[in-house]
């Protein structure tokens, strides 16, 4: 069995431990695993490592963030010539199967390839934690940890200067990172893409928190819907997503809070800081288990699957189900948790 493995989309902690788990188990089966560089772009251009991945190549990856295979946001289905190149390279390198580590976009390509007759297996990653069919994706726990540390640090300054501080965190369509970081960091208000923005309600809450303890902390997803936002001219990535970096949600909210409450307010954003660094212990274990399960799928020729965690079990689910719809934060969950910050 000759397998091509790639990592696509935004990097996140856990990709290296997942490929390590996959390669370790593949060695037991006697498979040859070839690293494809830079996601789908590597398969379009035929950029493959010069020898199969062995124990030495992956052994030291358990604590390394990012992806040692490198990544790109390339969508070969946007361009028939690129898709043709992908097919040609799969046959040139003699790959019997492609293992893709990625989020909705990368796994969407793997799902389409499977429908087009290419054996694929997907391993879910995204710090956004928004993939369907799995309870968690690796990268999420690590990113939440970074953001909680940021909140703890920001609280010191907020308290010292009697300020309000807004922390903007990643999360395009789903607010899992903001919700978990905000709850674990004891935020006074949390804003998610799933919950309509009510600036008055937020300001009322902030004023109460400030009156009580002398400062306030707001955590907001970068994807929070802002009023009168015109994104018709915004830059898009290869999968058609607006590049959110220029939105400056935190800055917008900080200005509004200061204007409406008269409280001195600052904003901060963890940006790509939250996506880098060593994976948490939870992500290392989850990623390792998913990598091993993916190798088992290949061994069983159980293709068109994405490996997933359900409860405490690692399972294989249909990849097309996993990429159809995003797993967003249920409103009931958010509403239940508001008791922690609506005092
Ligand atoms: O991986 C998902 C994500 O982290 C989103 O939350 C964010 O909007 C996006 O990636 C930003 O990615 P980049 O700036 O690296 O293209």
Short mmCIF file of C-alpha atoms and ligand atoms in Angstrom, two decimals:
data_model
loop_
_atom_site.label_atom_id
_atom_site.label_comp_id
_atom_site.label_asym_id
_atom_site.label_seq_id
_atom_site.Cartn_x
_atom_site.Cartn_y
_atom_site.Cartn_z
CA UNK A 1 0.00 0.00 0.00
CA UNK A 2 1.48 3.36 -1.03
CA UNK A 3 -0.17 6.31 0.66
CA UNK A 4 0.18 10.04 0.02
CA UNK A 5 -0.46 12.21 3.08
CA UNK A 6 -1.07 15.97 3.14
CA UNK A 7 -2.15 18.75 5.49
CA UNK A 8 -4.32 21.58 4.12
CA UNK A 9 -5.92 24.81 5.32
CA UNK A 10 -4.94 26.78 8.42
CA UNK A 11 -2.31 25.02 10.50
CA UNK A 12 -3.07 24.10 14.09
CA UNK A 13 -1.43 22.23 16.96
CA UNK A 14 -2.00 18.49 16.62
CA UNK A 15 -1.25 18.06 12.91
CA UNK A 16 2.24 16.74 13.62
CA UNK A 17 1.15 14.27 16.33
CA UNK A 18 -1.66 13.05 14.03
CA UNK A 19 0.71 12.33 11.15
CA UNK A 20 3.05 10.68 13.67
CA UNK A 21 0.23 8.37 14.84
CA UNK A 22 -0.69 7.56 11.25
CA UNK A 23 2.87 6.77 10.21
CA UNK A 24 3.60 4.69 13.34
CA UNK A 25 0.57 2.47 12.73
CA UNK A 26 1.24 2.33 8.97
CA UNK A 27 4.74 1.00 9.69
CA UNK A 28 3.14 -1.88 11.63
CA UNK A 29 1.06 -2.68 8.54
CA UNK A 30 4.06 -2.43 6.21
CA UNK A 31 2.61 0.58 4.31
CA UNK A 32 4.71 3.21 2.61
CA UNK A 33 3.61 6.74 3.57
CA UNK A 34 4.81 9.62 1.41
CA UNK A 35 4.53 13.19 2.65
CA UNK A 36 2.97 15.56 0.10
CA UNK A 37 4.09 19.15 0.70
CA UNK A 38 1.77 22.17 1.07
CA UNK A 39 -1.65 20.53 0.97
CA UNK A 40 -3.49 20.05 -2.31
CA UNK A 41 -1.01 22.41 -3.95
CA UNK A 42 1.65 19.72 -3.49
CA UNK A 43 -0.49 17.22 -5.34
CA UNK A 44 -1.18 19.72 -8.12
CA UNK A 45 2.53 20.44 -8.51
CA UNK A 46 3.85 17.00 -7.61
CA UNK A 47 5.88 18.12 -4.58
CA UNK A 48 6.51 15.00 -2.53
CA UNK A 49 9.18 14.30 0.11
CA UNK A 50 12.22 12.46 -1.21
CA UNK A 51 11.66 9.28 0.81
CA UNK A 52 8.82 7.55 2.65
CA UNK A 53 8.11 8.79 6.17
CA UNK A 54 9.83 6.58 8.71
CA UNK A 55 10.10 6.52 12.51
CA UNK A 56 12.94 9.05 12.48
CA UNK A 57 10.85 11.46 10.37
CA UNK A 58 7.91 11.49 12.80
CA UNK A 59 9.24 10.44 16.21
CA UNK A 60 10.03 13.94 17.46
CA UNK A 61 6.77 15.49 16.24
CA UNK A 62 4.64 14.86 19.34
CA UNK A 63 5.20 18.32 20.82
CA UNK A 64 5.60 20.36 17.64
CA UNK A 65 2.92 22.84 16.57
CA UNK A 66 2.16 23.77 12.95
CA UNK A 67 2.64 21.19 10.23
CA UNK A 68 5.98 19.76 9.17
CA UNK A 69 4.38 18.95 5.80
CA UNK A 70 3.48 22.64 5.34
CA UNK A 71 0.09 23.80 4.19
CA UNK A 72 -1.81 25.90 1.66
CA UNK A 73 -5.39 26.90 0.96
CA UNK A 74 -5.59 25.35 -2.51
CA UNK A 75 -8.84 24.13 -4.01
CA UNK A 76 -8.13 21.98 -7.11
CA UNK A 77 -11.87 21.75 -7.82
CA UNK A 78 -11.84 25.44 -8.77
CA UNK A 79 -9.74 24.75 -11.83
CA UNK A 80 -10.12 21.70 -14.13
CA UNK A 81 -6.41 21.88 -15.06
CA UNK A 82 -5.43 21.61 -11.38
CA UNK A 83 -7.77 18.68 -10.89
CA UNK A 84 -6.27 16.96 -13.91
CA UNK A 85 -2.81 17.56 -12.43
CA UNK A 86 -3.93 16.01 -9.12
CA UNK A 87 -5.14 12.88 -10.92
CA UNK A 88 -1.97 12.69 -13.02
CA UNK A 89 0.27 12.99 -9.95
CA UNK A 90 -1.68 10.38 -7.99
CA UNK A 91 -1.01 7.92 -10.78
CA UNK A 92 2.58 9.15 -11.39
CA UNK A 93 3.52 8.55 -7.73
CA UNK A 94 1.46 5.35 -7.63
CA UNK A 95 -0.60 6.36 -4.59
CA UNK A 96 -3.24 3.80 -3.66
CA UNK A 97 -4.84 6.23 -1.28
CA UNK A 98 -4.67 9.87 -0.16
CA UNK A 99 -4.89 10.74 3.53
CA UNK A 100 -5.85 14.37 4.07
CA UNK A 101 -5.59 16.19 7.39
CA UNK A 102 -7.76 19.27 7.33
CA UNK A 103 -10.95 21.13 8.05
CA UNK A 104 -14.13 21.48 6.04
CA UNK A 105 -12.42 22.80 2.89
CA UNK A 106 -9.53 20.32 2.73
CA UNK A 107 -11.79 17.40 3.60
CA UNK A 108 -14.35 18.71 1.10
CA UNK A 109 -11.76 18.14 -1.63
CA UNK A 110 -11.04 14.64 -0.20
CA UNK A 111 -14.78 13.93 -0.23
CA UNK A 112 -15.13 15.04 -3.87
CA UNK A 113 -12.11 12.96 -4.89
CA UNK A 114 -13.68 9.93 -3.21
CA UNK A 115 -16.89 10.55 -5.18
CA UNK A 116 -14.68 10.73 -8.28
CA UNK A 117 -13.18 7.32 -7.52
CA UNK A 118 -9.99 8.19 -5.58
CA UNK A 119 -9.64 6.28 -2.27
CA UNK A 120 -9.33 8.88 0.51
CA UNK A 121 -9.40 9.01 4.30
CA UNK A 122 -9.79 12.27 6.24
CA UNK A 123 -8.41 13.28 9.61
CA UNK A 124 -10.28 16.27 11.10
CA UNK A 125 -8.32 19.27 12.32
CA UNK A 126 -9.37 22.80 13.03
CA UNK A 127 -8.90 25.08 15.95
CA UNK A 128 -12.44 26.34 15.18
CA UNK A 129 -13.88 22.96 16.32
CA UNK A 130 -16.67 23.38 13.78
CA UNK A 131 -16.57 20.09 11.85
CA UNK A 132 -19.71 17.98 11.91
CA UNK A 133 -19.70 14.31 12.92
CA UNK A 134 -16.94 14.70 15.50
CA UNK A 135 -17.25 15.97 19.07
CA UNK A 136 -13.85 17.67 18.97
CA UNK A 137 -11.13 18.55 16.50
CA UNK A 138 -7.52 18.83 17.59
CA UNK A 139 -6.15 22.35 17.66
CA UNK A 140 -9.20 23.60 19.52
CA UNK A 141 -8.09 22.76 23.05
CA UNK A 142 -4.66 24.27 22.42
CA UNK A 143 -6.14 27.49 21.00
CA UNK A 144 -8.56 27.83 23.91
CA UNK A 145 -5.61 27.43 26.30
CA UNK A 146 -3.70 30.28 24.64
CA UNK A 147 -6.77 32.51 24.78
CA UNK A 148 -7.47 31.74 28.43
CA UNK A 149 -3.90 32.70 29.27
CA UNK A 150 -4.40 35.92 27.28
CA UNK A 151 -7.57 36.72 29.24
CA UNK A 152 -5.80 36.12 32.55
CA UNK A 153 -3.08 38.55 31.47
CA UNK A 154 -5.54 41.13 30.14
CA UNK A 155 -7.51 40.97 33.37
CA UNK A 156 -4.46 42.19 35.29
CA UNK A 157 -4.25 45.32 33.15
CA UNK A 158 -8.02 45.81 33.03
CA UNK A 159 -8.19 45.67 36.83
CA UNK A 160 -5.11 47.83 37.38
CA UNK A 161 -6.45 50.59 35.10
CA UNK A 162 -10.20 50.13 35.74
CA UNK A 163 -10.67 49.45 32.05
CA UNK A 164 -12.80 47.31 29.81
CA UNK A 165 -10.79 45.08 27.47
CA UNK A 166 -12.20 43.27 24.45
CA UNK A 167 -10.33 40.16 23.31
CA UNK A 168 -10.96 39.14 19.69
CA UNK A 169 -10.38 35.45 18.98
CA UNK A 170 -10.64 33.33 15.83
CA UNK A 171 -13.88 31.71 14.74
CA UNK A 172 -15.36 32.48 11.35
CA UNK A 173 -18.76 30.78 11.41
CA UNK A 174 -18.64 29.07 14.80
CA UNK A 175 -17.96 30.61 18.18
CA UNK A 176 -16.59 27.56 20.01
CA UNK A 177 -13.22 29.17 20.72
CA UNK A 178 -14.80 32.38 22.05
CA UNK A 179 -17.33 30.45 24.12
CA UNK A 180 -14.85 28.09 25.77
CA UNK A 181 -12.15 30.73 26.23
CA UNK A 182 -14.70 33.22 27.58
CA UNK A 183 -16.18 30.76 30.05
CA UNK A 184 -12.81 29.43 31.22
CA UNK A 185 -11.46 32.98 31.45
CA UNK A 186 -14.44 34.31 33.40
CA UNK A 187 -15.47 36.89 30.75
CA UNK A 188 -18.26 39.37 31.44
CA UNK A 189 -19.71 39.08 27.95
CA UNK A 190 -19.17 36.67 25.07
CA UNK A 191 -20.00 37.34 21.43
CA UNK A 192 -20.33 34.63 18.80
CA UNK A 193 -21.23 34.54 15.10
CA UNK A 194 -24.28 32.43 16.02
CA UNK A 195 -25.76 35.03 18.38
CA UNK A 196 -27.09 38.33 16.97
CA UNK A 197 -25.09 41.26 18.32
CA UNK A 198 -27.07 43.33 20.83
CA UNK A 199 -24.76 46.24 21.65
CA UNK A 200 -27.14 47.71 24.25
CA UNK A 201 -27.39 44.43 26.15
CA UNK A 202 -23.61 44.06 26.07
CA UNK A 203 -23.06 47.60 27.37
CA UNK A 204 -25.60 47.15 30.16
CA UNK A 205 -23.77 44.02 31.24
CA UNK A 206 -20.35 45.66 31.06
CA UNK A 207 -21.51 48.62 33.14
CA UNK A 208 -22.81 46.25 35.81
CA UNK A 209 -19.58 44.25 35.88
CA UNK A 210 -17.50 47.43 36.03
CA UNK A 211 -19.62 48.86 38.86
CA UNK A 212 -19.19 45.61 40.80
CA UNK A 213 -15.48 44.86 40.38
CA UNK A 214 -13.96 47.87 38.63
CA UNK A 215 -13.18 46.36 35.21
CA UNK A 216 -14.72 44.28 32.44
CA UNK A 217 -13.65 41.63 29.94
CA UNK A 218 -15.42 40.88 26.65
CA UNK A 219 -14.49 37.97 24.40
CA UNK A 220 -15.64 38.17 20.77
CA UNK A 221 -15.31 35.86 17.78
CA UNK A 222 -13.80 37.49 14.72
CA UNK A 223 -16.94 36.34 12.88
CA UNK A 224 -19.37 38.26 15.13
CA UNK A 225 -21.91 39.94 12.84
CA UNK A 226 -21.40 43.70 12.92
CA UNK A 227 -24.09 46.24 11.99
CA UNK A 228 -23.89 47.87 8.53
CA UNK A 229 -20.91 45.78 7.50
CA UNK A 230 -20.41 45.81 3.73
CA UNK A 231 -18.10 42.96 2.68
CA UNK A 232 -18.91 43.07 -1.03
CA UNK A 233 -15.40 44.33 -1.81
CA UNK A 234 -13.61 42.09 0.70
CA UNK A 235 -10.76 39.79 -0.42
CA UNK A 236 -11.65 36.08 -0.68
CA UNK A 237 -9.49 32.98 -0.27
CA UNK A 238 -9.43 30.00 -2.70
CA UNK A 239 -12.50 28.51 -1.03
CA UNK A 240 -14.48 31.77 -1.35
CA UNK A 241 -14.23 32.84 2.31
CA UNK A 242 -13.84 36.49 3.19
CA UNK A 243 -10.41 37.08 4.73
CA UNK A 244 -11.51 38.25 8.18
CA UNK A 245 -8.23 39.81 9.29
CA UNK A 246 -9.29 43.30 8.14
CA UNK A 247 -12.61 43.26 9.98
CA UNK A 248 -11.19 44.31 13.35
CA UNK A 249 -14.21 43.21 15.35
CA UNK A 250 -12.45 43.80 18.68
CA UNK A 251 -11.52 47.36 17.78
CA UNK A 252 -15.05 48.13 16.59
CA UNK A 253 -16.58 46.78 19.80
CA UNK A 254 -14.09 48.61 22.02
CA UNK A 255 -14.95 51.94 20.38
CA UNK A 256 -18.69 51.28 20.75
CA UNK A 257 -18.35 50.29 24.41
CA UNK A 258 -16.29 53.39 25.23
CA UNK A 259 -18.70 55.67 23.34
CA UNK A 260 -21.82 54.22 24.95
CA UNK A 261 -20.61 53.61 28.52
CA UNK A 262 -17.93 56.26 28.97
CA UNK A 263 -15.63 53.53 30.32
CA UNK A 264 -12.05 53.49 29.07
CA UNK A 265 -11.86 50.51 26.72
CA UNK A 266 -9.06 48.77 24.83
CA UNK A 267 -8.99 45.82 22.47
CA UNK A 268 -6.52 43.01 21.85
CA UNK A 269 -6.46 40.08 19.42
CA UNK A 270 -4.55 36.85 19.75
CA UNK A 271 -4.69 36.37 15.95
CA UNK A 272 -2.33 33.70 14.72
CA UNK A 273 -0.67 33.47 18.14
CA UNK A 274 -3.59 31.25 19.19
CA UNK A 275 -2.93 28.86 16.30
CA UNK A 276 0.75 28.27 17.01
CA UNK A 277 2.81 26.65 19.73
CA UNK A 278 2.96 23.20 21.26
CA UNK A 279 -0.25 21.17 21.23
CA UNK A 280 -1.98 20.66 24.58
CA UNK A 281 -1.83 17.16 26.11
CA UNK A 282 -5.49 16.65 25.12
CA UNK A 283 -4.74 17.53 21.49
CA UNK A 284 -1.64 15.31 21.41
CA UNK A 285 -3.62 12.29 22.58
CA UNK A 286 -6.65 13.02 20.38
CA UNK A 287 -4.46 13.57 17.30
CA UNK A 288 -2.43 10.40 17.94
CA UNK A 289 -5.59 8.31 18.32
CA UNK A 290 -7.14 9.76 15.16
CA UNK A 291 -3.94 9.11 13.20
CA UNK A 292 -3.87 5.47 14.31
CA UNK A 293 -7.58 5.04 13.45
CA UNK A 294 -7.01 6.49 9.98
CA UNK A 295 -4.29 3.89 9.33
CA UNK A 296 -6.74 1.20 10.44
CA UNK A 297 -9.26 2.55 7.89
CA UNK A 298 -6.65 2.25 5.15
CA UNK A 299 -5.79 -1.29 6.27
CA UNK A 300 -9.48 -2.25 6.14
CA UNK A 301 -9.85 -0.43 2.78
CA UNK A 302 -12.58 1.56 4.48
CA UNK A 303 -12.27 4.62 2.22
CA UNK A 304 -14.44 7.72 1.91
CA UNK A 305 -14.25 8.03 5.67
CA UNK A 306 -13.26 10.65 8.21
CA UNK A 307 -12.07 9.48 11.60
CA UNK A 308 -13.79 11.17 14.54
CA UNK A 309 -14.17 11.23 18.29
CA UNK A 310 -17.64 10.44 19.64
CA UNK A 311 -17.74 10.53 23.40
CA UNK A 312 -14.55 8.69 24.28
CA UNK A 313 -14.55 6.41 21.21
CA UNK A 314 -12.63 6.95 17.99
CA UNK A 315 -14.83 6.00 15.04
CA UNK A 316 -14.95 6.31 11.23
CA UNK A 317 -17.82 8.27 9.65
CA UNK A 318 -18.76 9.04 6.04
CA UNK A 319 -16.59 11.93 4.93
CA UNK A 320 -19.36 13.57 2.90
CA UNK A 321 -21.56 13.84 5.99
CA UNK A 322 -18.74 15.51 7.89
CA UNK A 323 -18.22 18.26 5.33
CA UNK A 324 -21.83 19.02 4.44
CA UNK A 325 -22.66 21.42 7.27
CA UNK A 326 -20.63 23.16 9.93
CA UNK A 327 -21.15 22.35 13.61
CA UNK A 328 -22.03 25.67 15.19
CA UNK A 329 -22.71 26.53 18.85
CA UNK A 330 -26.32 25.59 19.75
CA UNK A 331 -28.24 28.60 21.04
CA UNK A 332 -29.50 26.59 24.05
CA UNK A 333 -25.93 25.94 25.14
CA UNK A 334 -25.04 29.63 24.87
CA UNK A 335 -28.22 30.62 26.72
CA UNK A 336 -27.53 28.13 29.52
CA UNK A 337 -24.01 29.46 29.96
CA UNK A 338 -25.07 33.14 30.07
CA UNK A 339 -25.86 32.63 33.76
CA UNK A 340 -22.10 32.81 34.29
CA UNK A 341 -21.89 36.35 32.90
CA UNK A 342 -25.30 38.02 33.11
CA UNK A 343 -25.12 39.24 36.72
O1 LIG B 1 -8.37 27.64 10.53
C1 LIG B 1 -9.50 28.43 10.66
C2 LIG B 1 -9.14 29.85 10.90
O2 LIG B 1 -8.34 29.83 12.01
C3 LIG B 1 -10.31 30.80 11.07
O3 LIG B 1 -10.85 30.89 12.35
C4 LIG B 1 -9.70 32.09 10.60
O4 LIG B 1 -10.67 32.99 10.12
C5 LIG B 1 -8.81 31.66 9.51
O5 LIG B 1 -8.39 30.36 9.83
C6 LIG B 1 -7.65 32.58 9.28
O6 LIG B 1 -6.70 31.96 8.51
P1 LIG B 1 -5.48 32.61 7.76
O7 LIG B 1 -5.39 34.06 8.18
O8 LIG B 1 -4.31 31.84 8.20
O9 LIG B 1 -5.75 32.43 6.31
#
